[in-house]
Coordinates of C-alpha atoms (C1' of nucleotides) in Angstrom, one line a residue:
Chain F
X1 CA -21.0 12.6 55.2
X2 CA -21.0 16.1 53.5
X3 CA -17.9 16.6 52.2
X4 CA -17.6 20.7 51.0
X5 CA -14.7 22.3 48.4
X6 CA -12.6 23.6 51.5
X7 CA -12.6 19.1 52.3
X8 CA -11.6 18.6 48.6
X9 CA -9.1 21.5 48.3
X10 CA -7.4 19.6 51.8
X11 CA -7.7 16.6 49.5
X12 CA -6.3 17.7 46.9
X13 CA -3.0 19.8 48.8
X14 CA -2.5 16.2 50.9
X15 CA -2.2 14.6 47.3
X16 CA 0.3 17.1 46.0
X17 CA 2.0 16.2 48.9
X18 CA 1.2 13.9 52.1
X19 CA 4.2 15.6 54.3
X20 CA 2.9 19.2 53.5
X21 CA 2.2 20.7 57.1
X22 CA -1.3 21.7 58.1
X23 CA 0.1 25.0 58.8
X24 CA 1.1 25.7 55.1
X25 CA -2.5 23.9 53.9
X26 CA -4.5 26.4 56.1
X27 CA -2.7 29.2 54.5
X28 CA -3.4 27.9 50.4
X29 CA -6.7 27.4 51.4
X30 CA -7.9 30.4 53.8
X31 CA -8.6 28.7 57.3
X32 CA -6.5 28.3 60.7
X33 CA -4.2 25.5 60.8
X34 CA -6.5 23.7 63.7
X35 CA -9.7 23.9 61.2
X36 CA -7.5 22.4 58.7
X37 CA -5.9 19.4 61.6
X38 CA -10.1 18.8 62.8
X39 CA -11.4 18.3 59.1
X40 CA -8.6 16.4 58.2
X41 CA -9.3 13.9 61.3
X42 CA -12.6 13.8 60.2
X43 CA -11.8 12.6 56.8
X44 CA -9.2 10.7 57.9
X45 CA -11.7 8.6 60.2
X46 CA -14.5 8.7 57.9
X47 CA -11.4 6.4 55.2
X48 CA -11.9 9.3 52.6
X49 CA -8.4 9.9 52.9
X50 CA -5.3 8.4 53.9
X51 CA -1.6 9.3 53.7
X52 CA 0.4 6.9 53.3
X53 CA 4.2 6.2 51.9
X54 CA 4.1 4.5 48.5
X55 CA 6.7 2.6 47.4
X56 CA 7.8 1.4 43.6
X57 CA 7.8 -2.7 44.2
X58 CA 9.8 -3.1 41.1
X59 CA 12.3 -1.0 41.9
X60 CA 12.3 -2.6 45.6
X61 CA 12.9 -6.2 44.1
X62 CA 9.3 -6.9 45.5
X63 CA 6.8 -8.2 43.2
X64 CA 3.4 -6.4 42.5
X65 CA 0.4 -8.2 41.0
X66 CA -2.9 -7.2 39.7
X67 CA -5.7 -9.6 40.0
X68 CA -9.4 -9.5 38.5
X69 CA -11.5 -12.2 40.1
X70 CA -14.9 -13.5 39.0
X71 CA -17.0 -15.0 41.4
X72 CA -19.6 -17.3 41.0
X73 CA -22.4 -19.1 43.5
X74 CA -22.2 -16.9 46.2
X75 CA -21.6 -12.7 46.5
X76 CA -19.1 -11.0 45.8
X77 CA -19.0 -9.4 49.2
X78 CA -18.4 -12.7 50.8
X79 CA -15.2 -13.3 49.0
X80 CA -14.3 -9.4 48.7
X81 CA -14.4 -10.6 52.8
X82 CA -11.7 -13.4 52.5
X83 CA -9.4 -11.4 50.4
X84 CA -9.4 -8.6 52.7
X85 CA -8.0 -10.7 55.4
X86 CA -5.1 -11.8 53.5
X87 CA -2.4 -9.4 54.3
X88 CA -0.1 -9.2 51.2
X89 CA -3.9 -7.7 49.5
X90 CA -3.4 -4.4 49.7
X91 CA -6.1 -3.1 47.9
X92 CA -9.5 -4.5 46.9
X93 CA -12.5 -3.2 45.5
X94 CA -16.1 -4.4 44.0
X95 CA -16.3 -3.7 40.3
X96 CA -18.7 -3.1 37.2
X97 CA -17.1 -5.2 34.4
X98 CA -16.2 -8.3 33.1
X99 CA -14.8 -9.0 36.7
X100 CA -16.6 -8.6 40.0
X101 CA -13.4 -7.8 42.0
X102 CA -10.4 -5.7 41.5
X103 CA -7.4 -7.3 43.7
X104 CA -4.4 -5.7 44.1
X105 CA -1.4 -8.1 45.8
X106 CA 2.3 -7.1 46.7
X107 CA 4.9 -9.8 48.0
X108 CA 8.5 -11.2 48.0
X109 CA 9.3 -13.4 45.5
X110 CA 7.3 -15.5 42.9
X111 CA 7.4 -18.4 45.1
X112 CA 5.8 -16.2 47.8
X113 CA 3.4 -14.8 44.9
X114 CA 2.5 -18.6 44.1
X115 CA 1.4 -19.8 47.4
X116 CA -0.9 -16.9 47.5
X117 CA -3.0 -17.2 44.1
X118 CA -2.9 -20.6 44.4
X119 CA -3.5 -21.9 48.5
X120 CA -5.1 -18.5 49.1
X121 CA -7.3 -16.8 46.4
X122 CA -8.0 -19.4 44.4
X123 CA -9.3 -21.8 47.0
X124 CA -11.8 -19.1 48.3
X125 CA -15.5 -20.6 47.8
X126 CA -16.6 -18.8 44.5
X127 CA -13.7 -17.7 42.9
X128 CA -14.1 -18.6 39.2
X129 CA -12.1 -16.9 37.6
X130 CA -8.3 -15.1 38.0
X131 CA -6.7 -13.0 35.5
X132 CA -3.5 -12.0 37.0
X133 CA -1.4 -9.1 35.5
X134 CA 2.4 -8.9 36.9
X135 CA 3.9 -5.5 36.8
X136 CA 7.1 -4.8 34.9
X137 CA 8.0 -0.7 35.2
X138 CA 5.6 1.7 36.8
X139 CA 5.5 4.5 34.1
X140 CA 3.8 6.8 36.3
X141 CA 2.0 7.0 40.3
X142 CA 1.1 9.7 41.0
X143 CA -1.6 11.8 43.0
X144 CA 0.6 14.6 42.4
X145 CA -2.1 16.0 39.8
X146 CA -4.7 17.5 41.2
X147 CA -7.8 16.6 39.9
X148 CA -9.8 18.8 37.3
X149 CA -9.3 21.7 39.7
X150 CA -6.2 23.7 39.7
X151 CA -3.8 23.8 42.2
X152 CA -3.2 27.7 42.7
X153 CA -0.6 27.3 45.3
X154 CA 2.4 25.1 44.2
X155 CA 4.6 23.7 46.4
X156 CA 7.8 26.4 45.0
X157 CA 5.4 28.9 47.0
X158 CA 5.6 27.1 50.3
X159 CA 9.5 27.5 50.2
X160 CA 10.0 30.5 48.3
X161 CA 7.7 31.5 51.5
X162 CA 9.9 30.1 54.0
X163 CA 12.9 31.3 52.8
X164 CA 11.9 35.2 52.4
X165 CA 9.5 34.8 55.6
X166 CA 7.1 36.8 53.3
X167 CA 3.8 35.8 54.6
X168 CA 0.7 35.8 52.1
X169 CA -2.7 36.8 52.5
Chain R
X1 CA 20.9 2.3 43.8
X2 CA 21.1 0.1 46.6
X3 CA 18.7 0.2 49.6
X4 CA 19.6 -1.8 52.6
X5 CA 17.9 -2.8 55.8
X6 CA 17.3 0.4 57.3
X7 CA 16.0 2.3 54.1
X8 CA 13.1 -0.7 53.6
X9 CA 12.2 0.1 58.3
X10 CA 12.0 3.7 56.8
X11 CA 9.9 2.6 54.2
X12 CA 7.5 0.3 56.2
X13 CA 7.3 3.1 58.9
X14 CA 6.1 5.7 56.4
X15 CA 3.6 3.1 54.8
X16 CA 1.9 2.3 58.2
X17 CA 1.4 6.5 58.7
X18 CA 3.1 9.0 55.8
X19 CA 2.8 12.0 58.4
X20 CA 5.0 9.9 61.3
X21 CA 8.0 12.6 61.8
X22 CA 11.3 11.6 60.6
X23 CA 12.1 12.2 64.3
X24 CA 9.5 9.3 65.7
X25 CA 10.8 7.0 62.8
X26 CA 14.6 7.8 63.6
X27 CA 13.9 6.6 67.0
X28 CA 12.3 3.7 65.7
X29 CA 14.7 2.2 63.3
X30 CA 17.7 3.4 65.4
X31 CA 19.1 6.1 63.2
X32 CA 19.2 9.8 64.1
X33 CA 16.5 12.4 62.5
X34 CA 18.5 14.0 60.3
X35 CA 20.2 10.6 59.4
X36 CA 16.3 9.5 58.1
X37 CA 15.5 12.8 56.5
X38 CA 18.7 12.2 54.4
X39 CA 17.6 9.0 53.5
X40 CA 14.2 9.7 52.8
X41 CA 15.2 12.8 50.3
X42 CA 17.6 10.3 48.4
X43 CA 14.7 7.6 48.3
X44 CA 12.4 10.5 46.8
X45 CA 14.0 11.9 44.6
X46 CA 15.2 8.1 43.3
X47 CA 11.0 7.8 42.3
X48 CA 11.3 4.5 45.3
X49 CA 9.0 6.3 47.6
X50 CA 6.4 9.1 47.9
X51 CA 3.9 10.1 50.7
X52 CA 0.8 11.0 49.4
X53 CA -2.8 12.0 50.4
X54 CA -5.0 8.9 49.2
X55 CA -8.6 9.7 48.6
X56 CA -11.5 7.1 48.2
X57 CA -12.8 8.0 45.1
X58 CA -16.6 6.5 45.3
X59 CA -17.2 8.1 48.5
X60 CA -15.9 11.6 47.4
X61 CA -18.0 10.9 44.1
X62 CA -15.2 10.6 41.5
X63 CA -15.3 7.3 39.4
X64 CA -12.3 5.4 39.4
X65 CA -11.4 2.9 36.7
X66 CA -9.2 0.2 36.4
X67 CA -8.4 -0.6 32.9
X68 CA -6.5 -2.9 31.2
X69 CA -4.7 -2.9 27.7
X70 CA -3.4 -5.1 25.1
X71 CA -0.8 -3.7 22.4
X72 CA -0.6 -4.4 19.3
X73 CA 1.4 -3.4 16.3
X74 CA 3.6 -1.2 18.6
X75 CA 5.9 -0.6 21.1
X76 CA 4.1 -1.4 24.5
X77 CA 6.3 1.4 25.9
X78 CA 5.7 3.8 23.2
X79 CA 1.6 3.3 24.0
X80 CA 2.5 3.9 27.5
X81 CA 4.2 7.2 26.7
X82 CA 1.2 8.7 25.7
X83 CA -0.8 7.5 28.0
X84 CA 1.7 8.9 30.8
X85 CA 0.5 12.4 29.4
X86 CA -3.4 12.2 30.4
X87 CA -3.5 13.8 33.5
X88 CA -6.7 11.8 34.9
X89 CA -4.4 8.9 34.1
X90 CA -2.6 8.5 37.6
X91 CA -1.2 4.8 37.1
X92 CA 0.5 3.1 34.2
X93 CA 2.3 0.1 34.5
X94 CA 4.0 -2.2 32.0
X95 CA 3.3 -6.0 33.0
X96 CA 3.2 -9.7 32.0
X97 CA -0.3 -11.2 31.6
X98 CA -2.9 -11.5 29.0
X99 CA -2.5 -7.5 28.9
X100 CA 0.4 -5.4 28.2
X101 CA -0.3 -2.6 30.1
X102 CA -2.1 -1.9 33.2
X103 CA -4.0 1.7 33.9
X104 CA -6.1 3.4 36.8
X105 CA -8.0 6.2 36.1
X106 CA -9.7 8.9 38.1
X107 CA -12.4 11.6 36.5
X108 CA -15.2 13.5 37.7
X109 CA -18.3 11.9 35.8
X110 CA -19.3 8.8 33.5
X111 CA -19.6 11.5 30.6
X112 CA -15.8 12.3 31.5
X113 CA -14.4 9.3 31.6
X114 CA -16.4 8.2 28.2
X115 CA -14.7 10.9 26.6
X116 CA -10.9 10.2 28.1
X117 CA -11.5 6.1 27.4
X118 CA -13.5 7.0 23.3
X119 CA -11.2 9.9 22.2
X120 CA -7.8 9.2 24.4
X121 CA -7.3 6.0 25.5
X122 CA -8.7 4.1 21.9
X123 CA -6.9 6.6 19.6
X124 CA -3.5 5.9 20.8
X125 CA -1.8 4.2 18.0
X126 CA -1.6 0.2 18.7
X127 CA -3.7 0.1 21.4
X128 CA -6.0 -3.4 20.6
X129 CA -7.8 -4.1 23.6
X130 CA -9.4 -1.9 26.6
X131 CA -10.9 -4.1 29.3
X132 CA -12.3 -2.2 31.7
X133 CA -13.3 -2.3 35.5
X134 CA -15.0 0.5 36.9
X135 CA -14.8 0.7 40.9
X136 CA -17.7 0.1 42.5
X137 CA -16.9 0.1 46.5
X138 CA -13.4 0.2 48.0
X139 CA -12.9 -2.7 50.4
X140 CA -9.3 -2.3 51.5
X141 CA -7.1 0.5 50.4
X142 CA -4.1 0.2 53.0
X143 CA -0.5 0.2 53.0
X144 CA -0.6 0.2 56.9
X145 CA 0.8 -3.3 56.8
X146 CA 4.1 -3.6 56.8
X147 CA 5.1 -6.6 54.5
X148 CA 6.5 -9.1 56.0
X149 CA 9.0 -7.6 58.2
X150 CA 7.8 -6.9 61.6
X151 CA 6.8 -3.6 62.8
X152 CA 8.1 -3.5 66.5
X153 CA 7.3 0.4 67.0
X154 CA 3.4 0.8 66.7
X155 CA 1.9 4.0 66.4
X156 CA 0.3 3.5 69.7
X157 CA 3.5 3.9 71.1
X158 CA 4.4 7.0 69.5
X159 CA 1.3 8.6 70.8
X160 CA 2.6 7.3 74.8
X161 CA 5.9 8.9 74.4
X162 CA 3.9 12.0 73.6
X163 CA 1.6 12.4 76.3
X164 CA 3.7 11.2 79.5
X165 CA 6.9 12.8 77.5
X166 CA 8.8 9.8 78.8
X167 CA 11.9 8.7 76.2
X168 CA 12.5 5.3 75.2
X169 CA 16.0 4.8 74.1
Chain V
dG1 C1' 27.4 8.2 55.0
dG2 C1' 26.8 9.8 60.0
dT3 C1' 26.0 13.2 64.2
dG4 C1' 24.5 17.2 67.2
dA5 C1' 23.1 22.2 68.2
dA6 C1' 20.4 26.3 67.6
dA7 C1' 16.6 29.0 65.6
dG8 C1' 12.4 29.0 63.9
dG9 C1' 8.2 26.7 62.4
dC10 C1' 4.9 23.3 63.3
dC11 C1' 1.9 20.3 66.0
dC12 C1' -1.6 19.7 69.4
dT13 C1' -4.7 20.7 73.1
dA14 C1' -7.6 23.8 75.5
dG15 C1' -10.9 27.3 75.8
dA16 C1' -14.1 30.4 73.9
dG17 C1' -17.2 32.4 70.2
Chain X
dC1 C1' -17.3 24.7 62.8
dT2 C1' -14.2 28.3 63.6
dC3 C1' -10.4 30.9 65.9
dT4 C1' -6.4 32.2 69.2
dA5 C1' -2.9 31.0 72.5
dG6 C1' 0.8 28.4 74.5
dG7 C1' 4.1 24.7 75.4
dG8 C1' 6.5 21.2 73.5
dC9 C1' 8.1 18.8 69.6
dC10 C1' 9.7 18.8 65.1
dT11 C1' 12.2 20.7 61.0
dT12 C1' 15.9 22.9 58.9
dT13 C1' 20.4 24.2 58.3
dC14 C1' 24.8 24.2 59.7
dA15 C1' 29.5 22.7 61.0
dC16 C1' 31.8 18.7 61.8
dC17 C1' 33.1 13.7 62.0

DNA sequence: GGTGAAAGGCCCTAGAG
DNA sequence: CTCTAGGGCCTTTCACC
């Protein structure tokens, strides 16, 4: 799938900002609002990108766990396959390293975090071994930075825009 | 700051789809819209939530790494500080483990991320170990699923309401 | 904290180039 | 792949509870 800068400039406006209306996107980067809604379905379906809420688990009470797995006997897409089924894995990816997979895990409370390393990931066939990394304080999350490319239309625009009803361009 | 019930349903609704309207979620938890937008504002600007554009950074090109630190000498929170400051540094978390600090990275090219890891990431005063993971394929990247409260309003349903226009509630 | 109303903007589909 | 047009929904702000 071709992805062109128009596709990463979307990209990069949705990271700024996943609420920011196609409307406003069009505008910062010179198409209509309905070329803006098609290419971002076709992203969207093709999992380039997705927008989603994010929320702090510290600051939630919920507990947030990074694993790195190494897997031995069989491939690592076979237990990237287990994993993936379990729903309080929210994120899991293959990886170059001195661990195959990258595991990221979000749940209640440490008894709930327990059963899952230990009845869950640990019993899948080939898991050798699990470093596990609990998180304390998220110093920083953000998408809000825009890559290596510069983000020529900040979000003070949109609403200086909306409260003149100066339009741009 | 205290988040009950309704703020976690507002949560979950906006990790399942981060472009639902506050309208379609107000319906769903039981609250009015401008009742959720209120909420929502609060929970932003607290750093508990943010909606975001999430981009899958093999199949856009970008190399995304998954690094892991050990501090020594140092304040584990005065090493985070400066990482904080790299901008292709988008995650940087304090946690318990056999590392001290957890960190995902995002850059354009293996000769860019050699650079931020040899001249950024290993000059920081006290920083003693860098285990890193670089992403190979991205398996699961969701936040669709709830947790383990229930979601009773699928998006399914939204998209019904639309197209007959018929009201629930 | 919560609601509801009015004005304007946005979302979405359809149709055509 | 792009645009325009339109109807309906959503957002925003306000006054008020």
């Amino acid at each position: 799938m071709d992805i062109d800068s128009i596709d990463r400039k979307i990209i990069d406006q949705l990271r700024m900002d996943g609420r920011r209306s196609f409307a406003v996107i069009g505008r910062n980067v010179g198409l209509s609002e309905a070329s803006v809604r098609a290419r971002y379905r076709r992203l969207s379906k093709a999992g380039i990108v997705q927008v989603v809420g994010m929320a702090d688990a510290p600051k939630l009470g919920d507990i947030e766990v990074h694993v790195a797995i190494r897997v031995r006997g069989v491939t690592v897409a076979s237990v990237a396959k287990q994993l993936v089924a379990i729903p309080e894995i929210k994120f899991v990816a293959s990886a170059v390293g001195a661990y195959d997979l990258i595991v990221d895990l979000r749940c209640e409370s440490v008894v709930h975090l327990s059963g899952i390393l230990s009845e869950r990931i640990r019993r899948v066939n080939g898991v050798h071994v699990v470093e596990t990394l609990t998180v304390l304080e998220v110093m920083k999350d953000t998408y809000l930075w825009a890559g290596f490319r510069e983000d020529s239309t900040p979000y003070t625009q949109q609403v200086i825009r909306r409260r003149t009803g100066a339009v741009a361009r």
